[in-house]
């Protein structure tokens, strides 16, 4: 596996690959890789001739009070994991390269960012969309792979790909969970002692909502109440819970067709998100 | 010359061309072609294997009170002109194709749009940048060609290309003028009778400013006064005149290095723009 830091070197690698007519699958990450990321790499490995993974902790998608500085950066471990998965190229650009002092362009995706994490993380999805547009133009992939855990992100990026006519297929890969159900997340590393147990409550709440819907509940308020009851204790501080349209992300007034159950919660200082898609 | 309306057909044309290793030069236009556009096509013809021209009157870049509906659309004439210039492909998409009902993404370029036409045409450059991003992703050109007459547009698009790492070279081609100096513009078609003579005053004013600088004037206010004097009559309504930094487009407080002299003015109901670059 090659490790490339410079966009110029990346471009010439891409040029050589494309000249041979090979397809490129791309997994953009912020590093601190876990089984969720690796499942994306494996999907790309199955479907494309070449697999590119990027590791870039994107400052544009962190708010001023968020965890940019303490975000885990275990680069050597990440590299070993990617070598095992037979990734072909790891793109690992510097912040300076990706976001130089004069950087004036913003890609915004409206409406979809009005819901769920959007109001709590102003500027976050603009940062995601802008850096994704950059990475896509650098890597020139045929397909990109994102995890369902960041469901809103998958919707924002998919909408950008469609609206701006990027010639790129998007693949959303199911959330990978620990045996107990906890969604894999780089931020799980922050959890200490009993916090891992508390973190599980978010998944339990979403599962409770799912079970209610599967048993016939069609009133979103009652589904929300069931989920909130699970999260009622002092160990978890709910930021939001939503029974939403999986396409627009807007809250549903009546449950029919597919439903997205999504939530964000703090366990100690750690913000966690999770979601379940329910098809009825 | 092939005429293609559908993005899908365009994509397969592009794929074939790229497979052969040929380079693509792209001239995005809103039609109503004149010698200015044709000089862009000729530059692309000289430098690239294939030349793609698009004609798309982009609704996103017109304000609600602007001339979107009356913008000239002489498609058959345009087609003949492009055939003469040996363009390979004319991409002529529908508005519905380019801007479907659900269209949520915006590309904004900050700072550069605070000056010159920016404040008078809110949303204009966002519309330009967004549709350019779409067209660039559809045509996948190696180089794009823009006219210096729309100087601010060239800066906005160049900045977007740089910030978002589009693998595309940008060429800015000098403004083509009538013998009397009037900058060629599709909107010159709107000018009736004596308005063509009045329209010339904008160019005369900019030339007066240029002459003053070349004679040693280094005070932007005095250069502005000289330009305003030319435009003092009742036939032209000045929207703005600026002695600006050609890179940031901000007004200069002292003239040194390169200078952009730019202005916009109404002649009757027709809004015209022009600019001169002065290198000292």
Coordinates of C-alpha atoms in Angstrom, one line a residue:
Chain A
X1 CA 0.0 0.0 0.0
X2 CA 1.3 3.4 -1.0
X3 CA 1.0 6.3 1.3
X4 CA 0.7 9.7 -0.5
X5 CA 0.5 13.1 1.2
X6 CA 0.7 15.4 -1.8
X7 CA -2.3 16.1 -4.1
X8 CA 0.2 16.3 -7.1
X9 CA 1.5 12.8 -6.4
X10 CA -2.1 11.6 -5.9
X11 CA -3.1 13.0 -9.3
X12 CA -0.3 11.2 -11.2
X13 CA -1.2 7.9 -9.4
X14 CA -4.9 8.4 -10.4
X15 CA -3.8 9.3 -14.0
X16 CA -1.8 6.1 -14.4
X17 CA -4.7 4.0 -12.9
X18 CA -7.3 5.6 -15.2
X19 CA -5.1 5.1 -18.2
X20 CA -5.2 1.4 -17.6
X21 CA -9.0 1.6 -17.5
X22 CA -9.1 0.4 -13.9
X23 CA -12.0 1.5 -11.5
X24 CA -11.3 3.3 -8.3
X25 CA -13.3 2.8 -5.1
X26 CA -12.8 5.5 -2.4
X27 CA -13.4 5.5 1.3
X28 CA -13.0 8.9 2.9
X29 CA -12.3 8.7 6.6
X30 CA -11.0 10.8 9.5
X31 CA -8.9 7.9 10.7
X32 CA -9.1 6.2 14.1
X33 CA -10.3 3.2 12.0
X34 CA -12.6 0.5 13.4
X35 CA -14.6 -2.4 11.9
X36 CA -17.1 0.0 10.4
X37 CA -14.5 1.7 8.3
X38 CA -13.0 -1.7 7.4
X39 CA -16.4 -2.9 6.2
X40 CA -16.3 0.0 3.7
X41 CA -12.8 -0.8 2.6
X42 CA -13.9 -4.5 2.0
X43 CA -16.9 -3.4 0.0
X44 CA -14.7 -1.2 -2.2
X45 CA -12.2 -4.1 -2.5
X46 CA -14.9 -6.4 -3.7
X47 CA -16.3 -4.0 -6.3
X48 CA -13.4 -2.0 -7.7
X49 CA -9.9 -2.6 -9.2
X50 CA -8.2 -0.1 -6.9
X51 CA -9.1 1.0 -3.4
X52 CA -8.2 4.5 -2.1
X53 CA -8.7 5.4 1.5
X54 CA -8.1 8.9 2.8
X55 CA -7.4 9.9 6.4
X56 CA -8.1 13.6 7.0
X57 CA -9.4 15.1 10.2
X58 CA -11.3 17.9 8.5
X59 CA -11.2 21.1 10.5
X60 CA -14.1 22.5 8.5
X61 CA -16.6 20.1 9.9
X62 CA -15.8 20.7 13.6
X63 CA -17.5 23.6 15.5
X64 CA -15.3 25.8 17.7
X65 CA -16.3 24.0 20.8
X66 CA -16.1 20.5 19.4
X67 CA -13.4 17.8 19.7
X68 CA -11.1 18.7 16.7
X69 CA -8.0 18.9 18.9
X70 CA -8.6 15.7 20.9
X71 CA -9.9 13.7 18.0
X72 CA -7.9 10.4 18.0
X73 CA -5.1 10.1 15.4
X74 CA -3.6 6.6 15.7
X75 CA -2.0 6.8 12.3
X76 CA 0.4 3.8 12.6
X77 CA -2.4 1.5 13.7
X78 CA -4.7 2.8 10.9
X79 CA -2.0 2.1 8.3
X80 CA -1.5 -1.5 9.5
X81 CA -5.3 -2.1 9.4
X82 CA -5.5 -0.8 5.8
X83 CA -2.5 -2.8 4.7
X84 CA -4.3 -6.0 6.0
X85 CA -7.4 -5.0 4.0
X86 CA -5.2 -4.7 0.9
X87 CA -6.0 -1.0 0.2
X88 CA -3.9 0.2 -2.7
X89 CA -3.4 3.8 -1.6
X90 CA -3.7 5.8 1.5
X91 CA -4.1 9.5 0.9
X92 CA -3.1 11.4 4.1
X93 CA -2.9 15.1 3.2
X94 CA -2.0 17.9 5.7
X95 CA -4.5 20.4 6.9
X96 CA -2.5 23.2 5.2
X97 CA -2.8 21.4 1.8
X98 CA -6.5 20.8 2.1
X99 CA -7.5 24.1 3.7
X100 CA -4.9 26.8 2.7
X101 CA -5.1 30.3 4.3
X102 CA -7.0 31.7 1.3
X103 CA -9.9 29.3 0.9
X104 CA -13.2 30.9 -0.2
X105 CA -15.4 28.2 -1.5
X106 CA -18.3 26.5 0.4
X107 CA -20.6 23.8 -0.8
X108 CA -23.9 23.9 1.1
X109 CA -26.7 21.4 0.8
X110 CA -30.0 22.9 2.0
X111 CA -33.0 21.4 3.7
X112 CA -31.4 18.1 4.6
X113 CA -29.2 20.0 7.1
X114 CA -32.2 21.6 8.8
X115 CA -32.9 18.4 10.8
X116 CA -31.2 15.9 13.1
X117 CA -27.6 16.9 13.8
X118 CA -27.8 20.0 11.5
X119 CA -29.1 22.6 14.1
X120 CA -26.7 21.3 16.7
X121 CA -23.6 21.4 14.5
X122 CA -23.9 24.6 12.5
X123 CA -21.4 24.5 9.5
X124 CA -20.7 20.8 10.0
X125 CA -22.3 19.5 6.9
X126 CA -21.0 22.4 4.8
X127 CA -17.5 21.3 6.0
X128 CA -18.3 17.7 5.1
X129 CA -19.7 18.6 1.6
X130 CA -16.9 21.0 0.8
X131 CA -14.1 18.6 1.7
X132 CA -15.8 15.7 0.1
X133 CA -16.1 17.7 -3.2
X134 CA -12.3 18.3 -2.9
X135 CA -11.5 14.7 -2.2
X136 CA -13.7 13.5 -5.0
X137 CA -12.0 15.8 -7.4
X138 CA -8.6 14.7 -6.3
X139 CA -9.2 10.9 -6.2
X140 CA -11.7 10.8 -9.2
X141 CA -13.3 7.7 -7.9
X142 CA -15.9 5.6 -9.7
X143 CA -17.6 4.8 -6.4
X144 CA -17.5 6.2 -2.8
X145 CA -18.3 4.2 0.3
X146 CA -20.0 5.7 3.4
X147 CA -21.4 4.1 6.6
X148 CA -25.0 4.2 7.5
X149 CA -24.1 5.2 11.0
X150 CA -23.6 8.8 9.7
X151 CA -27.0 8.6 8.0
X152 CA -27.5 12.3 7.5
X153 CA -24.0 12.6 6.1
X154 CA -24.9 9.9 3.5
X155 CA -28.0 11.9 2.5
X156 CA -26.1 15.2 2.2
X157 CA -23.2 13.7 0.2
X158 CA -25.6 11.8 -2.1
X159 CA -27.6 14.9 -2.7
X160 CA -24.4 16.9 -3.6
X161 CA -23.3 14.1 -5.9
X162 CA -26.7 14.2 -7.7
X163 CA -27.1 18.0 -7.8
X164 CA -23.5 18.7 -9.0
X165 CA -23.5 15.7 -11.4
X166 CA -20.4 14.1 -10.0
X167 CA -19.9 10.9 -12.1
X168 CA -19.6 8.9 -9.0
X169 CA -21.7 6.0 -7.5
X170 CA -22.4 6.2 -3.8
X171 CA -22.6 3.0 -1.7
X172 CA -24.0 3.1 1.8
X173 CA -22.8 0.2 3.9
X174 CA -24.8 -1.0 7.0
X175 CA -23.6 0.1 10.5
X176 CA -21.2 -2.3 12.1
X177 CA -22.0 -2.9 15.8
X178 CA -20.3 -4.4 18.8
X179 CA -21.9 -7.7 19.9
X180 CA -24.0 -5.8 22.5
X181 CA -25.4 -3.5 19.7
X182 CA -23.2 -0.4 20.3
X183 CA -22.6 1.3 16.9
X184 CA -18.9 1.3 16.1
X185 CA -17.5 4.9 16.3
X186 CA -14.1 6.4 16.5
X187 CA -15.5 8.4 19.4
X188 CA -16.2 5.2 21.4
X189 CA -12.5 5.5 22.3
X190 CA -13.4 8.4 24.6
X191 CA -15.8 6.3 26.7
X192 CA -14.4 5.4 30.1
X193 CA -15.5 2.5 32.4
X194 CA -19.3 2.4 32.8
X195 CA -19.8 4.9 30.0
X196 CA -19.6 2.1 27.5
X197 CA -22.7 0.5 29.1
X198 CA -24.5 3.9 29.2
X199 CA -23.7 4.5 25.5
X200 CA -25.6 1.4 24.7
X201 CA -28.8 3.0 25.9
X202 CA -29.1 5.0 22.6
X203 CA -29.2 1.9 20.6
X204 CA -31.6 0.3 23.0
X205 CA -33.9 3.3 22.7
X206 CA -33.9 3.1 18.9
X207 CA -34.5 -0.6 19.1
X208 CA -37.5 0.0 21.4
X209 CA -38.9 2.5 18.8
X210 CA -38.3 0.0 16.0
X211 CA -40.1 -2.8 18.0
X212 CA -43.1 -0.5 18.7
X213 CA -43.4 0.3 15.0
X214 CA -43.1 -3.4 14.1
X215 CA -45.9 -4.1 16.5
X216 CA -48.1 -1.7 14.7
X217 CA -47.5 1.7 16.3
X218 CA -48.1 4.4 13.7
X219 CA -48.0 7.6 15.9
X220 CA -44.5 9.2 15.9
X221 CA -45.1 10.9 19.2
X222 CA -45.8 7.6 20.9
X223 CA -42.8 6.0 19.3
X224 CA -40.7 9.0 20.6
X225 CA -42.1 8.5 24.1
X226 CA -41.1 4.9 24.1
X227 CA -37.6 5.8 23.0
X228 CA -37.3 8.6 25.6
X229 CA -38.4 6.3 28.4
X230 CA -35.3 4.1 27.7
X231 CA -33.1 7.2 27.9
X232 CA -34.7 8.6 31.0
X233 CA -31.9 8.0 33.4
X234 CA -29.1 10.5 34.4
X235 CA -26.3 8.8 32.6
X236 CA -27.2 9.9 29.1
X237 CA -28.1 13.4 28.0
X238 CA -30.3 13.2 24.9
X239 CA -29.6 15.9 22.2
X240 CA -32.3 14.8 19.9
X241 CA -34.4 11.9 19.0
X242 CA -36.4 11.8 15.7
X243 CA -38.9 9.7 13.8
X244 CA -38.0 11.0 10.4
X245 CA -38.5 10.6 6.6
X246 CA -35.4 8.7 5.5
X247 CA -35.3 10.8 2.3
X248 CA -35.9 14.4 3.5
X249 CA -35.0 13.8 7.1
X250 CA -38.0 15.8 8.2
X251 CA -40.0 14.6 11.2
X252 CA -42.9 12.4 10.2
X253 CA -46.4 13.2 11.3
X254 CA -47.6 9.7 10.5
X255 CA -45.6 6.5 10.1
X256 CA -45.9 4.8 6.7
X257 CA -43.4 3.3 4.3
X258 CA -39.8 3.6 5.5
X259 CA -38.9 5.3 8.7
X260 CA -35.6 6.6 10.1
X261 CA -35.2 6.5 13.8
X262 CA -32.2 8.7 14.7
X263 CA -30.7 10.2 17.8
X264 CA -27.8 11.9 19.3
X265 CA -26.8 11.9 23.0
X266 CA -24.0 12.8 25.3
X267 CA -22.4 10.2 27.5
X268 CA -20.2 12.2 29.7
X269 CA -18.4 14.6 27.3
X270 CA -18.7 12.2 24.4
X271 CA -21.3 12.9 21.8
X272 CA -22.7 9.7 20.1
X273 CA -25.1 9.3 17.3
X274 CA -27.0 6.2 16.0
X275 CA -29.9 5.4 13.7
X276 CA -32.1 2.5 12.6
X277 CA -34.0 2.3 9.3
X278 CA -37.3 0.6 9.7
X279 CA -39.2 -0.7 6.6
X280 CA -42.8 -1.6 7.2
Chain B
X1 CA -20.7 18.7 -34.8
X2 CA -22.9 16.6 -32.5
X3 CA -25.7 18.2 -30.6
X4 CA -26.5 16.5 -27.3
X5 CA -29.2 17.4 -24.9
X6 CA -29.1 14.6 -22.3
X7 CA -26.4 14.3 -19.6
X8 CA -26.4 10.5 -20.1
X9 CA -25.5 10.8 -23.8
X10 CA -22.9 13.4 -22.9
X11 CA -21.3 11.1 -20.4
X12 CA -20.9 8.3 -22.9
X13 CA -19.4 10.7 -25.5
X14 CA -17.0 11.9 -22.8
X15 CA -16.1 8.3 -21.8
X16 CA -15.3 7.4 -25.4
X17 CA -13.1 10.4 -25.9
X18 CA -11.2 9.9 -22.6
X19 CA -10.7 6.3 -23.5
X20 CA -8.8 7.4 -26.6
X21 CA -6.6 9.6 -24.4
X22 CA -7.9 12.8 -26.1
X23 CA -8.0 16.1 -24.3
X24 CA -11.2 18.1 -24.0
X25 CA -11.5 21.9 -24.1
X26 CA -14.8 23.3 -22.8
X27 CA -16.5 26.7 -23.5
X28 CA -19.6 27.2 -21.3
X29 CA -21.9 29.8 -22.7
X30 CA -25.4 31.1 -22.5
X31 CA -25.7 31.2 -26.3
X32 CA -26.4 34.3 -28.3
X33 CA -22.9 33.8 -29.5
X34 CA -20.6 36.6 -30.8
X35 CA -17.0 37.0 -31.7
X36 CA -16.0 37.0 -28.0
X37 CA -17.4 33.5 -27.6
X38 CA -15.9 32.4 -30.9
X39 CA -12.5 33.5 -29.8
X40 CA -12.9 31.1 -26.8
X41 CA -13.8 28.3 -29.1
X42 CA -10.8 29.0 -31.3
X43 CA -8.5 29.0 -28.3
X44 CA -9.9 25.6 -27.3
X45 CA -9.6 24.4 -30.9
X46 CA -5.9 25.3 -30.9
X47 CA -5.1 23.7 -27.6
X48 CA -7.3 20.6 -27.2
X49 CA -8.2 17.5 -29.2
X50 CA -11.9 17.9 -28.7
X51 CA -13.9 21.1 -28.2
X52 CA -17.2 21.1 -26.3
X53 CA -19.4 24.1 -26.1
X54 CA -22.5 24.3 -23.9
X55 CA -25.4 26.6 -24.4
X56 CA -27.5 27.0 -21.2
X57 CA -29.3 30.1 -20.1
X58 CA -28.8 29.4 -16.4
X59 CA -31.8 30.5 -14.4
X60 CA -29.8 30.3 -11.1
X61 CA -27.6 33.3 -12.1
X62 CA -30.5 35.7 -12.9
X63 CA -32.2 37.7 -10.2
X64 CA -36.0 37.9 -10.0
X65 CA -36.0 41.3 -11.8
X66 CA -33.4 40.5 -14.3
X67 CA -33.6 39.6 -18.0
X68 CA -33.9 35.8 -17.8
X69 CA -37.1 35.6 -19.9
X70 CA -36.0 38.1 -22.6
X71 CA -32.4 36.8 -22.8
X72 CA -31.8 36.2 -26.6
X73 CA -31.9 32.5 -27.7
X74 CA -31.0 32.4 -31.4
X75 CA -30.2 28.6 -31.3
X76 CA -30.0 28.0 -35.0
X77 CA -27.6 30.8 -35.6
X78 CA -25.5 29.7 -32.7
X79 CA -25.3 26.2 -34.1
X80 CA -24.1 27.4 -37.5
X81 CA -21.4 29.6 -35.9
X82 CA -20.1 26.7 -33.9
X83 CA -20.1 24.3 -36.9
X84 CA -18.0 26.9 -38.7
X85 CA -15.5 26.9 -35.8
X86 CA -15.4 23.1 -35.9
X87 CA -16.6 22.5 -32.4
X88 CA -17.0 18.8 -31.9
X89 CA -19.9 18.8 -29.5
X90 CA -22.7 21.2 -28.5
X91 CA -24.2 20.4 -25.2
X92 CA -27.7 22.0 -25.0
X93 CA -29.4 20.8 -21.8
X94 CA -32.9 21.7 -20.7
X95 CA -33.5 23.8 -17.6
X96 CA -35.4 20.9 -16.1
X97 CA -32.4 18.6 -16.6
X98 CA -30.0 21.0 -15.1
X99 CA -32.1 22.4 -12.3
X100 CA -34.7 19.8 -11.3
X101 CA -37.5 20.6 -8.8
X102 CA -35.5 19.2 -5.9
X103 CA -32.1 20.9 -6.1
X104 CA -30.5 21.6 -2.8
X105 CA -26.8 22.3 -3.4
X106 CA -25.2 25.7 -3.7
X107 CA -21.6 26.5 -4.4
X108 CA -20.6 29.8 -2.9
X109 CA -17.3 31.7 -3.3
X110 CA -16.8 34.2 -0.5
X111 CA -15.0 37.6 -0.5
X112 CA -14.6 37.8 -4.3
X113 CA -18.4 38.3 -4.6
X114 CA -18.4 41.2 -2.1
X115 CA -17.3 43.6 -4.8
X116 CA -18.1 44.9 -8.3
X117 CA -21.2 43.2 -9.6
X118 CA -21.7 41.1 -6.4
X119 CA -23.7 43.5 -4.3
X120 CA -25.9 44.4 -7.2
X121 CA -26.6 40.9 -8.3
X122 CA -27.2 38.9 -5.1
X123 CA -27.1 35.1 -5.8
X124 CA -25.6 35.7 -9.3
X125 CA -22.2 34.2 -8.7
X126 CA -23.5 31.4 -6.6
X127 CA -25.6 30.5 -9.6
X128 CA -22.6 30.7 -11.9
X129 CA -20.4 28.7 -9.6
X130 CA -23.0 26.0 -9.0
X131 CA -23.9 25.5 -12.7
X132 CA -20.2 25.6 -13.6
X133 CA -19.5 22.8 -11.1
X134 CA -22.3 20.8 -12.7
X135 CA -21.1 21.4 -16.2
X136 CA -17.5 20.6 -15.3
X137 CA -18.6 17.3 -13.8
X138 CA -20.6 16.5 -16.8
X139 CA -18.1 17.5 -19.5
X140 CA -14.9 16.5 -17.5
X141 CA -12.8 19.0 -19.5
X142 CA -9.0 19.3 -19.3
X143 CA -9.3 23.1 -19.8
X144 CA -12.1 25.6 -19.6
X145 CA -12.2 28.9 -21.5
X146 CA -13.7 32.2 -20.2
X147 CA -13.7 35.7 -21.5
X148 CA -12.0 38.5 -19.7
X149 CA -15.1 40.7 -20.2
X150 CA -16.7 38.9 -17.3
X151 CA -13.6 39.4 -15.2
X152 CA -15.3 38.8 -11.8
X153 CA -16.7 35.6 -13.1
X154 CA -13.3 34.4 -14.2
X155 CA -11.9 35.1 -10.7
X156 CA -14.9 33.3 -9.0
X157 CA -14.6 30.2 -11.2
X158 CA -10.8 30.1 -10.9
X159 CA -11.1 30.3 -7.1
X160 CA -13.7 27.5 -7.1
X161 CA -11.5 25.3 -9.3
X162 CA -8.5 25.9 -7.0
X163 CA -10.4 25.5 -3.7
X164 CA -12.3 22.4 -4.8
X165 CA -9.3 20.8 -6.6
X166 CA -11.0 20.4 -9.9
X167 CA -8.3 18.9 -12.2
X168 CA -9.0 21.6 -14.8
X169 CA -6.9 24.4 -16.3
X170 CA -8.6 27.7 -16.7
X171 CA -7.8 30.0 -19.7
X172 CA -8.9 33.6 -19.7
X173 CA -9.1 35.0 -23.2
X174 CA -8.9 38.8 -23.8
X175 CA -12.2 40.7 -24.4
X176 CA -13.1 41.0 -28.0
X177 CA -14.3 44.5 -29.0
X178 CA -16.1 46.2 -31.9
X179 CA -13.9 48.5 -34.0
X180 CA -15.1 51.4 -31.9
X181 CA -14.1 49.7 -28.7
X182 CA -17.5 48.4 -27.4
X183 CA -17.0 45.1 -25.6
X184 CA -18.9 42.3 -27.4
X185 CA -21.8 41.1 -25.4
X186 CA -24.9 39.1 -26.0
X187 CA -26.8 42.0 -24.3
X188 CA -25.6 44.4 -27.0
X189 CA -28.5 43.0 -29.0
X190 CA -30.9 44.9 -26.7
X191 CA -29.4 48.3 -27.7
X192 CA -31.5 50.4 -30.0
X193 CA -30.5 53.3 -32.2
X194 CA -28.4 55.8 -30.4
X195 CA -28.0 53.5 -27.4
X196 CA -25.0 51.8 -29.1
X197 CA -23.2 55.1 -29.2
X198 CA -24.0 55.7 -25.5
X199 CA -22.9 52.2 -24.6
X200 CA -19.5 53.1 -25.8
X201 CA -19.1 55.7 -23.0
X202 CA -18.3 52.9 -20.5
X203 CA -15.3 51.8 -22.5
X204 CA -14.3 55.4 -23.0
X205 CA -14.4 56.0 -19.3
X206 CA -12.3 53.0 -18.5
X207 CA -9.8 54.0 -21.2
X208 CA -9.7 57.5 -19.7
X209 CA -8.8 55.9 -16.3
X210 CA -6.2 53.7 -18.0
X211 CA -4.6 56.7 -19.7
X212 CA -4.5 58.7 -16.4
X213 CA -2.7 55.8 -14.7
X214 CA -0.3 55.4 -17.6
X215 CA 0.5 59.1 -17.3
X216 CA 1.4 58.5 -13.6
X217 CA -1.7 59.0 -11.6
X218 CA -1.5 56.8 -8.5
X219 CA -4.5 58.1 -6.5
X220 CA -7.6 55.8 -7.1
X221 CA -10.1 58.6 -6.2
X222 CA -8.7 60.9 -8.9
X223 CA -8.8 58.0 -11.4
X224 CA -12.4 57.4 -10.5
X225 CA -13.2 61.1 -10.9
X226 CA -11.7 61.1 -14.4
X227 CA -13.8 58.0 -15.3
X228 CA -17.0 59.5 -13.8
X229 CA -16.5 62.7 -15.8
X230 CA -16.8 60.7 -19.1
X231 CA -20.0 59.1 -17.8
X232 CA -21.5 62.3 -16.5
X233 CA -24.2 62.7 -19.2
X234 CA -27.9 61.6 -19.0
X235 CA -27.6 58.7 -21.4
X236 CA -25.8 56.3 -19.2
X237 CA -26.7 55.4 -15.6
X238 CA -23.6 54.2 -13.8
X239 CA -24.1 51.3 -11.3
X240 CA -20.5 51.2 -10.2
X241 CA -17.0 52.1 -11.2
X242 CA -14.0 50.6 -9.4
X243 CA -10.2 50.8 -9.3
X244 CA -9.6 47.4 -7.8
X245 CA -7.0 44.7 -7.0
X246 CA -7.2 42.2 -9.9
X247 CA -6.8 39.3 -7.5
X248 CA -9.1 40.1 -4.6
X249 CA -11.3 42.6 -6.5
X250 CA -11.2 44.9 -3.4
X251 CA -11.0 48.6 -4.1
X252 CA -7.4 49.9 -4.0
X253 CA -6.3 52.7 -1.7
X254 CA -3.1 53.2 -3.7
X255 CA -2.3 52.2 -7.2
X256 CA 0.7 49.9 -7.6
X257 CA 1.4 46.8 -9.7
X258 CA -1.6 45.6 -11.7
X259 CA -4.9 47.4 -11.5
X260 CA -8.4 46.4 -12.6
X261 CA -10.6 49.2 -13.9
X262 CA -14.2 47.8 -13.9
X263 CA -17.7 49.2 -14.3
X264 CA -21.3 48.5 -14.8
X265 CA -23.8 50.9 -16.3
X266 CA -27.4 50.9 -17.6
X267 CA -28.0 52.2 -21.1
X268 CA -31.8 52.4 -21.2
X269 CA -32.9 49.1 -19.7
X270 CA -29.7 47.3 -20.8
X271 CA -27.1 46.6 -18.1
X272 CA -23.6 46.5 -19.5
X273 CA -20.2 45.7 -17.9
X274 CA -16.7 46.2 -19.0
X275 CA -13.2 46.2 -17.6
X276 CA -9.6 46.9 -18.4
X277 CA -6.5 45.5 -16.8
X278 CA -3.7 48.0 -16.5
X279 CA -0.1 46.8 -15.7
X280 CA 2.3 49.5 -14.6

